[in-house]
JSON list of C-alpha atoms and ligand atoms in Angstrom, two decimals:
[
{"chain": "A", "resi": 5, "resn": "UNK", "atom": "CA", "xyz": [-3.28, -11.71, 13.67]},
{"chain": "A", "resi": 6, "resn": "UNK", "atom": "CA", "xyz": [-1.01, -11.87, 10.49]},
{"chain": "A", "resi": 7, "resn": "UNK", "atom": "CA", "xyz": [0.30, -8.11, 9.06]},
{"chain": "A", "resi": 8, "resn": "UNK", "atom": "CA", "xyz": [2.54, -7.21, 6.04]},
{"chain": "A", "resi": 9, "resn": "UNK", "atom": "CA", "xyz": [2.41, -3.56, 6.31]},
{"chain": "A", "resi": 10, "resn": "UNK", "atom": "CA", "xyz": [1.27, -0.20, 7.89]},
{"chain": "A", "resi": 11, "resn": "UNK", "atom": "CA", "xyz": [-1.14, -2.24, 10.71]},
{"chain": "A", "resi": 12, "resn": "UNK", "atom": "CA", "xyz": [-3.48, 0.32, 11.07]},
{"chain": "A", "resi": 13, "resn": "UNK", "atom": "CA", "xyz": [-6.20, -2.28, 11.24]},
{"chain": "A", "resi": 14, "resn": "UNK", "atom": "CA", "xyz": [-4.10, -3.86, 13.90]},
{"chain": "A", "resi": 15, "resn": "UNK", "atom": "CA", "xyz": [-3.93, -0.64, 15.73]},
{"chain": "A", "resi": 16, "resn": "UNK", "atom": "CA", "xyz": [-7.85, -0.39, 15.67]},
{"chain": "A", "resi": 17, "resn": "UNK", "atom": "CA", "xyz": [-8.44, -3.97, 16.79]},
{"chain": "A", "resi": 18, "resn": "UNK", "atom": "CA", "xyz": [-5.61, -3.41, 19.47]},
{"chain": "A", "resi": 19, "resn": "UNK", "atom": "CA", "xyz": [-7.68, -0.65, 20.64]},
{"chain": "A", "resi": 20, "resn": "UNK", "atom": "CA", "xyz": [-10.97, -2.43, 20.57]},
{"chain": "A", "resi": 21, "resn": "UNK", "atom": "CA", "xyz": [-9.29, -4.78, 23.08]},
{"chain": "A", "resi": 22, "resn": "UNK", "atom": "CA", "xyz": [-7.98, -2.49, 25.33]},
{"chain": "A", "resi": 23, "resn": "UNK", "atom": "CA", "xyz": [-10.99, -0.77, 25.68]},
{"chain": "A", "resi": 24, "resn": "UNK", "atom": "CA", "xyz": [-13.31, -3.69, 25.94]},
{"chain": "A", "resi": 25, "resn": "UNK", "atom": "CA", "xyz": [-15.37, -3.72, 22.92]},
{"chain": "A", "resi": 26, "resn": "UNK", "atom": "CA", "xyz": [-13.59, -6.85, 21.78]},
{"chain": "A", "resi": 27, "resn": "UNK", "atom": "CA", "xyz": [-13.89, -9.57, 24.79]},
{"chain": "A", "resi": 28, "resn": "UNK", "atom": "CA", "xyz": [-10.81, -11.06, 24.12]},
{"chain": "A", "resi": 29, "resn": "UNK", "atom": "CA", "xyz": [-7.23, -10.36, 23.37]},
{"chain": "A", "resi": 30, "resn": "UNK", "atom": "CA", "xyz": [-4.65, -10.47, 20.94]},
{"chain": "A", "resi": 31, "resn": "UNK", "atom": "CA", "xyz": [-2.04, -13.41, 21.72]},
{"chain": "A", "resi": 32, "resn": "UNK", "atom": "CA", "xyz": [0.33, -12.60, 18.97]},
{"chain": "A", "resi": 33, "resn": "UNK", "atom": "CA", "xyz": [1.21, -10.78, 15.58]},
{"chain": "A", "resi": 34, "resn": "UNK", "atom": "CA", "xyz": [3.01, -12.29, 13.01]},
{"chain": "A", "resi": 35, "resn": "UNK", "atom": "CA", "xyz": [4.53, -10.63, 9.81]},
{"chain": "A", "resi": 36, "resn": "UNK", "atom": "CA", "xyz": [6.11, -11.84, 6.62]},
{"chain": "A", "resi": 37, "resn": "UNK", "atom": "CA", "xyz": [7.95, -8.53, 6.58]},
{"chain": "A", "resi": 38, "resn": "UNK", "atom": "CA", "xyz": [10.67, -7.69, 9.04]},
{"chain": "A", "resi": 39, "resn": "UNK", "atom": "CA", "xyz": [10.22, -4.06, 8.22]},
{"chain": "A", "resi": 40, "resn": "UNK", "atom": "CA", "xyz": [6.33, -4.03, 8.68]},
{"chain": "A", "resi": 41, "resn": "UNK", "atom": "CA", "xyz": [5.89, -0.54, 10.47]},
{"chain": "A", "resi": 42, "resn": "UNK", "atom": "CA", "xyz": [2.57, -2.29, 12.01]},
{"chain": "A", "resi": 43, "resn": "UNK", "atom": "CA", "xyz": [4.89, -4.28, 14.27]},
{"chain": "A", "resi": 44, "resn": "UNK", "atom": "CA", "xyz": [5.83, -1.13, 16.51]},
{"chain": "A", "resi": 45, "resn": "UNK", "atom": "CA", "xyz": [1.60, -1.26, 17.28]},
{"chain": "A", "resi": 46, "resn": "UNK", "atom": "CA", "xyz": [2.26, -4.75, 18.64]},
{"chain": "A", "resi": 47, "resn": "UNK", "atom": "CA", "xyz": [5.44, -4.23, 20.64]},
{"chain": "A", "resi": 48, "resn": "UNK", "atom": "CA", "xyz": [4.10, -1.22, 21.98]},
{"chain": "A", "resi": 49, "resn": "UNK", "atom": "CA", "xyz": [1.23, -2.99, 23.27]},
{"chain": "A", "resi": 50, "resn": "UNK", "atom": "CA", "xyz": [3.40, -5.74, 24.99]},
{"chain": "A", "resi": 51, "resn": "UNK", "atom": "CA", "xyz": [2.23, -8.12, 22.38]},
{"chain": "A", "resi": 52, "resn": "UNK", "atom": "CA", "xyz": [4.28, -10.80, 21.07]},
{"chain": "A", "resi": 53, "resn": "UNK", "atom": "CA", "xyz": [5.36, -10.49, 17.53]},
{"chain": "A", "resi": 54, "resn": "UNK", "atom": "CA", "xyz": [7.18, -12.87, 15.32]},
{"chain": "A", "resi": 55, "resn": "UNK", "atom": "CA", "xyz": [8.50, -12.50, 11.71]},
{"chain": "A", "resi": 56, "resn": "UNK", "atom": "CA", "xyz": [8.55, -15.33, 8.94]},
{"chain": "A", "resi": 57, "resn": "UNK", "atom": "CA", "xyz": [10.15, -14.40, 5.97]},
{"chain": "A", "resi": 58, "resn": "UNK", "atom": "CA", "xyz": [9.11, -16.34, 2.76]},
{"chain": "A", "resi": 59, "resn": "UNK", "atom": "CA", "xyz": [12.15, -16.13, 1.61]},
{"chain": "A", "resi": 60, "resn": "UNK", "atom": "CA", "xyz": [13.86, -18.39, 4.21]},
{"chain": "A", "resi": 61, "resn": "UNK", "atom": "CA", "xyz": [11.55, -21.65, 2.28]},
{"chain": "A", "resi": 62, "resn": "UNK", "atom": "CA", "xyz": [11.80, -23.19, -0.99]},
{"chain": "A", "resi": 63, "resn": "UNK", "atom": "CA", "xyz": [8.45, -23.39, -1.54]},
{"chain": "A", "resi": 64, "resn": "UNK", "atom": "CA", "xyz": [4.80, -22.11, -0.45]},
{"chain": "A", "resi": 65, "resn": "UNK", "atom": "CA", "xyz": [3.79, -25.04, 1.73]},
{"chain": "A", "resi": 66, "resn": "UNK", "atom": "CA", "xyz": [6.82, -24.80, 3.80]},
{"chain": "A", "resi": 67, "resn": "UNK", "atom": "CA", "xyz": [6.52, -21.35, 4.41]},
{"chain": "A", "resi": 68, "resn": "UNK", "atom": "CA", "xyz": [2.69, -22.12, 5.37]},
{"chain": "A", "resi": 69, "resn": "UNK", "atom": "CA", "xyz": [3.79, -24.87, 7.37]},
{"chain": "A", "resi": 70, "resn": "UNK", "atom": "CA", "xyz": [6.40, -22.34, 9.60]},
{"chain": "A", "resi": 71, "resn": "UNK", "atom": "CA", "xyz": [2.98, -19.92, 9.80]},
{"chain": "A", "resi": 72, "resn": "UNK", "atom": "CA", "xyz": [0.97, -22.88, 11.39]},
{"chain": "A", "resi": 73, "resn": "UNK", "atom": "CA", "xyz": [3.97, -23.78, 13.69]},
{"chain": "A", "resi": 74, "resn": "UNK", "atom": "CA", "xyz": [3.85, -20.12, 15.13]},
{"chain": "A", "resi": 75, "resn": "UNK", "atom": "CA", "xyz": [0.32, -19.71, 15.16]},
{"chain": "A", "resi": 76, "resn": "UNK", "atom": "CA", "xyz": [-0.39, -23.29, 16.58]},
{"chain": "A", "resi": 77, "resn": "UNK", "atom": "CA", "xyz": [2.12, -22.36, 19.57]},
{"chain": "A", "resi": 78, "resn": "UNK", "atom": "CA", "xyz": [-0.56, -19.26, 20.19]},
{"chain": "A", "resi": 79, "resn": "UNK", "atom": "CA", "xyz": [-2.97, -21.68, 20.25]},
{"chain": "A", "resi": 80, "resn": "UNK", "atom": "CA", "xyz": [-5.61, -18.76, 19.03]},
{"chain": "A", "resi": 81, "resn": "UNK", "atom": "CA", "xyz": [-9.60, -19.02, 19.00]},
{"chain": "A", "resi": 82, "resn": "UNK", "atom": "CA", "xyz": [-9.07, -16.72, 15.69]},
{"chain": "A", "resi": 83, "resn": "UNK", "atom": "CA", "xyz": [-6.75, -15.55, 13.05]},
{"chain": "A", "resi": 84, "resn": "UNK", "atom": "CA", "xyz": [-7.36, -12.28, 11.95]},
{"chain": "A", "resi": 85, "resn": "UNK", "atom": "CA", "xyz": [-5.23, -10.95, 8.82]},
{"chain": "A", "resi": 86, "resn": "UNK", "atom": "CA", "xyz": [-4.85, -7.56, 8.42]},
{"chain": "A", "resi": 87, "resn": "UNK", "atom": "CA", "xyz": [-3.05, -6.64, 5.28]},
{"chain": "A", "resi": 88, "resn": "UNK", "atom": "CA", "xyz": [-1.23, -9.74, 5.28]},
{"chain": "A", "resi": 89, "resn": "UNK", "atom": "CA", "xyz": [-0.25, -9.94, 1.46]},
{"chain": "A", "resi": 90, "resn": "UNK", "atom": "CA", "xyz": [0.53, -13.42, 0.99]},
{"chain": "A", "resi": 91, "resn": "UNK", "atom": "CA", "xyz": [-1.69, -16.33, -0.20]},
{"chain": "A", "resi": 92, "resn": "UNK", "atom": "CA", "xyz": [-2.72, -18.85, 2.06]},
{"chain": "A", "resi": 93, "resn": "UNK", "atom": "CA", "xyz": [-2.71, -22.75, 0.79]},
{"chain": "A", "resi": 94, "resn": "UNK", "atom": "CA", "xyz": [-5.29, -24.88, 1.24]},
{"chain": "A", "resi": 95, "resn": "UNK", "atom": "CA", "xyz": [-3.87, -26.76, 4.60]},
{"chain": "A", "resi": 96, "resn": "UNK", "atom": "CA", "xyz": [-3.79, -23.50, 6.27]},
{"chain": "A", "resi": 97, "resn": "UNK", "atom": "CA", "xyz": [-7.08, -22.56, 5.52]},
{"chain": "A", "resi": 98, "resn": "UNK", "atom": "CA", "xyz": [-8.71, -25.76, 6.26]},
{"chain": "A", "resi": 99, "resn": "UNK", "atom": "CA", "xyz": [-6.95, -25.78, 9.72]},
{"chain": "A", "resi": 100, "resn": "UNK", "atom": "CA", "xyz": [-8.51, -22.26, 10.69]},
{"chain": "A", "resi": 101, "resn": "UNK", "atom": "CA", "xyz": [-11.59, -23.01, 8.71]},
{"chain": "A", "resi": 102, "resn": "UNK", "atom": "CA", "xyz": [-14.23, -20.64, 10.50]},
{"chain": "A", "resi": 103, "resn": "UNK", "atom": "CA", "xyz": [-11.94, -19.03, 12.48]},
{"chain": "A", "resi": 104, "resn": "UNK", "atom": "CA", "xyz": [-9.86, -17.06, 9.77]},
{"chain": "A", "resi": 105, "resn": "UNK", "atom": "CA", "xyz": [-10.84, -13.56, 8.97]},
{"chain": "A", "resi": 106, "resn": "UNK", "atom": "CA", "xyz": [-10.11, -11.16, 6.36]},
{"chain": "A", "resi": 107, "resn": "UNK", "atom": "CA", "xyz": [-10.46, -7.62, 5.23]},
{"chain": "A", "resi": 108, "resn": "UNK", "atom": "CA", "xyz": [-10.58, -6.79, 1.69]},
{"chain": "A", "resi": 109, "resn": "UNK", "atom": "CA", "xyz": [-10.80, -2.91, 0.37]},
{"chain": "A", "resi": 110, "resn": "UNK", "atom": "CA", "xyz": [-13.60, -3.35, -2.18]},
{"chain": "A", "resi": 111, "resn": "UNK", "atom": "CA", "xyz": [-17.23, -4.51, -2.08]},
{"chain": "A", "resi": 112, "resn": "UNK", "atom": "CA", "xyz": [-16.83, -8.35, -2.68]},
{"chain": "A", "resi": 113, "resn": "UNK", "atom": "CA", "xyz": [-17.63, -10.16, -4.51]},
{"chain": "A", "resi": 114, "resn": "UNK", "atom": "CA", "xyz": [-16.17, -7.18, -7.29]},
{"chain": "A", "resi": 115, "resn": "UNK", "atom": "CA", "xyz": [-12.69, -6.32, -7.40]},
{"chain": "A", "resi": 116, "resn": "UNK", "atom": "CA", "xyz": [-10.90, -9.62, -5.66]},
{"chain": "A", "resi": 117, "resn": "UNK", "atom": "CA", "xyz": [-7.04, -9.05, -5.87]},
{"chain": "A", "resi": 118, "resn": "UNK", "atom": "CA", "xyz": [-5.13, -6.15, -5.84]},
{"chain": "A", "resi": 119, "resn": "UNK", "atom": "CA", "xyz": [-4.89, -2.15, -6.90]},
{"chain": "A", "resi": 120, "resn": "UNK", "atom": "CA", "xyz": [-8.79, -2.30, -6.13]},
{"chain": "A", "resi": 121, "resn": "UNK", "atom": "CA", "xyz": [-9.05, 1.50, -5.49]},
{"chain": "A", "resi": 122, "resn": "UNK", "atom": "CA", "xyz": [-7.51, 2.34, -8.66]},
{"chain": "A", "resi": 123, "resn": "UNK", "atom": "CA", "xyz": [-9.61, -0.02, -10.79]},
{"chain": "A", "resi": 124, "resn": "UNK", "atom": "CA", "xyz": [-12.91, 1.42, -8.87]},
{"chain": "A", "resi": 125, "resn": "UNK", "atom": "CA", "xyz": [-11.68, 5.03, -10.43]},
{"chain": "A", "resi": 126, "resn": "UNK", "atom": "CA", "xyz": [-10.74, 3.59, -13.79]},
{"chain": "A", "resi": 127, "resn": "UNK", "atom": "CA", "xyz": [-14.32, 1.93, -14.13]},
{"chain": "A", "resi": 128, "resn": "UNK", "atom": "CA", "xyz": [-16.06, 5.32, -13.06]},
{"chain": "A", "resi": 129, "resn": "UNK", "atom": "CA", "xyz": [-18.13, 3.39, -10.14]},
{"chain": "A", "resi": 130, "resn": "UNK", "atom": "CA", "xyz": [-20.15, 5.19, -8.04]},
{"chain": "A", "resi": 131, "resn": "UNK", "atom": "CA", "xyz": [-19.77, 3.28, -4.95]},
{"chain": "A", "resi": 132, "resn": "UNK", "atom": "CA", "xyz": [-16.99, 1.46, -3.41]},
{"chain": "A", "resi": 133, "resn": "UNK", "atom": "CA", "xyz": [-15.92, -0.13, 0.06]},
{"chain": "A", "resi": 134, "resn": "UNK", "atom": "CA", "xyz": [-14.80, -2.82, 2.08]},
{"chain": "A", "resi": 135, "resn": "UNK", "atom": "CA", "xyz": [-15.55, -6.22, 3.28]},
{"chain": "A", "resi": 136, "resn": "UNK", "atom": "CA", "xyz": [-14.61, -8.56, 6.01]},
{"chain": "A", "resi": 137, "resn": "UNK", "atom": "CA", "xyz": [-15.13, -12.10, 5.11]},
{"chain": "A", "resi": 138, "resn": "UNK", "atom": "CA", "xyz": [-14.29, -15.65, 6.33]},
{"chain": "A", "resi": 139, "resn": "UNK", "atom": "CA", "xyz": [-11.48, -17.12, 4.65]},
{"chain": "A", "resi": 140, "resn": "UNK", "atom": "CA", "xyz": [-11.66, -19.99, 2.08]},
{"chain": "A", "resi": 141, "resn": "UNK", "atom": "CA", "xyz": [-9.43, -21.54, -0.17]},
{"chain": "A", "resi": 142, "resn": "UNK", "atom": "CA", "xyz": [-10.92, -18.98, -2.93]},
{"chain": "A", "resi": 143, "resn": "UNK", "atom": "CA", "xyz": [-8.79, -15.73, -2.80]},
{"chain": "A", "resi": 144, "resn": "UNK", "atom": "CA", "xyz": [-10.92, -12.98, -1.87]},
{"chain": "A", "resi": 145, "resn": "UNK", "atom": "CA", "xyz": [-13.79, -15.29, -2.23]},
{"chain": "A", "resi": 146, "resn": "UNK", "atom": "CA", "xyz": [-14.85, -16.47, 1.18]},
{"chain": "A", "resi": 147, "resn": "UNK", "atom": "CA", "xyz": [-18.63, -15.42, 2.58]},
{"chain": "A", "resi": 148, "resn": "UNK", "atom": "CA", "xyz": [-19.24, -11.95, 3.37]},
{"chain": "A", "resi": 149, "resn": "UNK", "atom": "CA", "xyz": [-19.54, -11.00, 7.16]},
{"chain": "A", "resi": 150, "resn": "UNK", "atom": "CA", "xyz": [-20.14, -7.23, 7.11]},
{"chain": "A", "resi": 151, "resn": "UNK", "atom": "CA", "xyz": [-19.41, -4.61, 4.13]},
{"chain": "A", "resi": 152, "resn": "UNK", "atom": "CA", "xyz": [-19.32, -1.03, 4.30]},
{"chain": "A", "resi": 153, "resn": "UNK", "atom": "CA", "xyz": [-19.84, 1.30, 1.49]},
{"chain": "A", "resi": 154, "resn": "UNK", "atom": "CA", "xyz": [-19.53, 4.99, 0.43]},
{"chain": "A", "resi": 155, "resn": "UNK", "atom": "CA", "xyz": [-19.92, 7.00, -2.65]},
{"chain": "A", "resi": 156, "resn": "UNK", "atom": "CA", "xyz": [-17.19, 7.78, -4.70]},
{"chain": "A", "resi": 157, "resn": "UNK", "atom": "CA", "xyz": [-16.17, 11.49, -5.18]},
{"chain": "A", "resi": 158, "resn": "UNK", "atom": "CA", "xyz": [-15.66, 12.93, -8.49]},
{"chain": "A", "resi": 159, "resn": "UNK", "atom": "CA", "xyz": [-12.39, 14.43, -7.33]},
{"chain": "A", "resi": 160, "resn": "UNK", "atom": "CA", "xyz": [-11.19, 11.18, -5.39]},
{"chain": "A", "resi": 161, "resn": "UNK", "atom": "CA", "xyz": [-7.71, 10.09, -6.44]},
{"chain": "A", "resi": 162, "resn": "UNK", "atom": "CA", "xyz": [-6.53, 6.74, -5.54]},
{"chain": "A", "resi": 163, "resn": "UNK", "atom": "CA", "xyz": [-5.08, 7.96, -2.18]},
{"chain": "A", "resi": 164, "resn": "UNK", "atom": "CA", "xyz": [-8.23, 9.87, -1.08]},
{"chain": "A", "resi": 165, "resn": "UNK", "atom": "CA", "xyz": [-10.49, 6.96, -2.16]},
{"chain": "A", "resi": 166, "resn": "UNK", "atom": "CA", "xyz": [-8.10, 4.68, 0.00]},
{"chain": "A", "resi": 167, "resn": "UNK", "atom": "CA", "xyz": [-7.93, 6.77, 2.94]},
{"chain": "A", "resi": 168, "resn": "UNK", "atom": "CA", "xyz": [-11.65, 7.37, 3.06]},
{"chain": "A", "resi": 169, "resn": "UNK", "atom": "CA", "xyz": [-12.05, 3.51, 2.93]},
{"chain": "A", "resi": 170, "resn": "UNK", "atom": "CA", "xyz": [-9.75, 2.79, 5.50]},
{"chain": "A", "resi": 171, "resn": "UNK", "atom": "CA", "xyz": [-11.06, 5.69, 8.10]},
{"chain": "A", "resi": 172, "resn": "UNK", "atom": "CA", "xyz": [-14.68, 5.53, 7.57]},
{"chain": "A", "resi": 173, "resn": "UNK", "atom": "CA", "xyz": [-15.50, 2.02, 6.78]},
{"chain": "A", "resi": 174, "resn": "UNK", "atom": "CA", "xyz": [-12.22, -0.86, 7.52]},
{"chain": "A", "resi": 175, "resn": "UNK", "atom": "CA", "xyz": [-11.12, 0.70, 10.83]},
{"chain": "A", "resi": 176, "resn": "UNK", "atom": "CA", "xyz": [-14.77, 0.38, 12.17]},
{"chain": "A", "resi": 177, "resn": "UNK", "atom": "CA", "xyz": [-15.95, -2.81, 10.35]},
{"chain": "A", "resi": 178, "resn": "UNK", "atom": "CA", "xyz": [-13.00, -5.03, 11.19]},
{"chain": "A", "resi": 179, "resn": "UNK", "atom": "CA", "xyz": [-13.11, -4.47, 15.28]},
{"chain": "A", "resi": 180, "resn": "UNK", "atom": "CA", "xyz": [-16.89, -5.14, 14.73]},
{"chain": "A", "resi": 181, "resn": "UNK", "atom": "CA", "xyz": [-16.69, -8.50, 13.16]},
{"chain": "A", "resi": 182, "resn": "UNK", "atom": "CA", "xyz": [-13.74, -9.63, 15.47]},
{"chain": "A", "resi": 183, "resn": "UNK", "atom": "CA", "xyz": [-16.00, -8.63, 18.55]},
{"chain": "A", "resi": 184, "resn": "UNK", "atom": "CA", "xyz": [-18.68, -10.83, 17.17]},
{"chain": "A", "resi": 185, "resn": "UNK", "atom": "CA", "xyz": [-16.40, -13.69, 16.77]},
{"chain": "A", "resi": 186, "resn": "UNK", "atom": "CA", "xyz": [-15.17, -12.86, 20.45]},
{"chain": "A", "resi": 187, "resn": "UNK", "atom": "CA", "xyz": [-18.43, -12.99, 22.09]},
{"chain": "A", "resi": 188, "resn": "UNK", "atom": "CA", "xyz": [-19.53, -15.83, 19.85]},
{"chain": "A", "resi": 189, "resn": "UNK", "atom": "CA", "xyz": [-22.12, -13.82, 18.10]},
{"chain": "A", "resi": 190, "resn": "UNK", "atom": "CA", "xyz": [-20.77, -14.77, 14.83]},
{"chain": "A", "resi": 191, "resn": "UNK", "atom": "CA", "xyz": [-19.59, -18.27, 13.44]},
{"chain": "A", "resi": 192, "resn": "UNK", "atom": "CA", "xyz": [-19.28, -19.88, 9.93]},
{"chain": "A", "resi": 193, "resn": "UNK", "atom": "CA", "xyz": [-22.26, -22.22, 9.69]},
{"chain": "A", "resi": 194, "resn": "UNK", "atom": "CA", "xyz": [-23.31, -24.87, 7.18]},
{"chain": "A", "resi": 195, "resn": "UNK", "atom": "CA", "xyz": [-25.30, -22.02, 4.71]},
{"chain": "A", "resi": 196, "resn": "UNK", "atom": "CA", "xyz": [-22.77, -19.41, 5.43]},
{"chain": "A", "resi": 197, "resn": "UNK", "atom": "CA", "xyz": [-22.03, -16.54, 8.36]},
{"chain": "A", "resi": 198, "resn": "UNK", "atom": "CA", "xyz": [-24.45, -17.04, 11.23]},
{"chain": "A", "resi": 199, "resn": "UNK", "atom": "CA", "xyz": [-25.04, -13.67, 13.43]},
{"chain": "A", "resi": 200, "resn": "UNK", "atom": "CA", "xyz": [-27.01, -14.59, 16.80]},
{"chain": "A", "resi": 201, "resn": "UNK", "atom": "CA", "xyz": [-27.95, -17.78, 15.72]},
{"chain": "A", "resi": 202, "resn": "UNK", "atom": "CA", "xyz": [-29.29, -16.43, 12.21]},
{"chain": "A", "resi": 203, "resn": "UNK", "atom": "CA", "xyz": [-27.86, -17.42, 8.55]},
{"chain": "A", "resi": 204, "resn": "UNK", "atom": "CA", "xyz": [-27.00, -13.37, 6.84]},
{"chain": "A", "resi": 205, "resn": "UNK", "atom": "CA", "xyz": [-28.69, -13.40, 3.84]},
{"chain": "A", "resi": 206, "resn": "UNK", "atom": "CA", "xyz": [-26.37, -10.85, 2.88]},
{"chain": "A", "resi": 207, "resn": "UNK", "atom": "CA", "xyz": [-23.50, -9.11, 4.49]},
{"chain": "A", "resi": 208, "resn": "UNK", "atom": "CA", "xyz": [-24.26, -6.74, 7.49]},
{"chain": "A", "resi": 209, "resn": "UNK", "atom": "CA", "xyz": [-23.60, -3.00, 6.91]},
{"chain": "A", "resi": 210, "resn": "UNK", "atom": "CA", "xyz": [-22.30, 0.14, 8.62]},
{"chain": "A", "resi": 211, "resn": "UNK", "atom": "CA", "xyz": [-25.86, 0.73, 9.97]},
{"chain": "A", "resi": 212, "resn": "UNK", "atom": "CA", "xyz": [-25.31, -2.31, 11.79]},
{"chain": "A", "resi": 213, "resn": "UNK", "atom": "CA", "xyz": [-22.62, -1.32, 13.97]},
{"chain": "A", "resi": 214, "resn": "UNK", "atom": "CA", "xyz": [-22.91, -1.39, 17.53]},
{"chain": "A", "resi": 215, "resn": "UNK", "atom": "CA", "xyz": [-22.49, 1.77, 19.63]},
{"chain": "A", "resi": 216, "resn": "UNK", "atom": "CA", "xyz": [-18.60, 2.52, 19.51]},
{"chain": "A", "resi": 217, "resn": "UNK", "atom": "CA", "xyz": [-17.72, 1.06, 16.34]},
{"chain": "B", "resi": 329, "resn": "GRF", "atom": "C1", "xyz": [-5.94, -2.64, 3.97]},
{"chain": "B", "resi": 329, "resn": "GRF", "atom": "O1", "xyz": [-6.49, -1.81, 3.16]},
{"chain": "B", "resi": 329, "resn": "GRF", "atom": "C2", "xyz": [-6.59, -3.80, 3.79]},
{"chain": "B", "resi": 329, "resn": "GRF", "atom": "O2", "xyz": [-7.70, -3.90, 3.41]},
{"chain": "B", "resi": 329, "resn": "GRF", "atom": "C3", "xyz": [-5.82, -4.60, 2.86]},
{"chain": "B", "resi": 329, "resn": "GRF", "atom": "O3", "xyz": [-4.48, -4.08, 3.01]},
{"chain": "B", "resi": 329, "resn": "GRF", "atom": "C4", "xyz": [-4.36, -2.78, 3.94]},
{"chain": "B", "resi": 329, "resn": "GRF", "atom": "C5", "xyz": [-3.69, -2.97, 5.14]},
{"chain": "B", "resi": 329, "resn": "GRF", "atom": "O4", "xyz": [-3.51, -2.01, 5.61]},
{"chain": "B", "resi": 329, "resn": "GRF", "atom": "N1", "xyz": [-5.69, -5.88, 2.61]},
{"chain": "B", "resi": 329, "resn": "GRF", "atom": "P1", "xyz": [-2.88, -1.94, 7.40]},
{"chain": "B", "resi": 329, "resn": "GRF", "atom": "O5", "xyz": [-1.83, -2.84, 7.04]},
{"chain": "B", "resi": 329, "resn": "GRF", "atom": "O6", "xyz": [-4.02, -2.40, 8.00]},
{"chain": "B", "resi": 329, "resn": "GRF", "atom": "O7", "xyz": [-2.56, -0.14, 7.60]}
]
């Protein structure tokens, strides 16, 4: 798993591995920040962690190569981006194509990029949410797997909206998507994500969560 920050998604996925909802284990956690609070969840769970600082490299492709070297040594079946705040280059994306997942706090294709909660409020949107998707070269543009939505409350601030999206959506849909990958139910097919052998015409939603997620 790749992180940069608080690590709430990492923590939720660690828990789901520990309680058996995800049929797999996390072989390593890589952070691009030495002070990422999420690293403590990895340490407490006895998961190997590494810090690779972008500042140690003169360009992005060298940084990507260093990330790949660390990841390849772990030989993961999938790579899970959980609040990893760096854009990965084409070599990286291609190496792990179909095995590389990301979560983004918006109803993609709406609001790729940063400050999603703020932009939703500025535009007066009625709905907001989060999306788990396969990563492609296009930023936040890969095929969506599962998307949870909620109604924006007129009283919402950026903070309350972000917190509700995290608690009610992200921490449920990401462990679920990883569980589907781990048990072989989910794969990236020629025409998009396939769940249980069927190409998804649209992303799954909160109603499709299995019990416990
Ligand atoms: C989440 O909102 C995720 O969707 C976004 O960054 C945040 C990471 O939070 N890409 P955390 O590190 O999992 O707590």
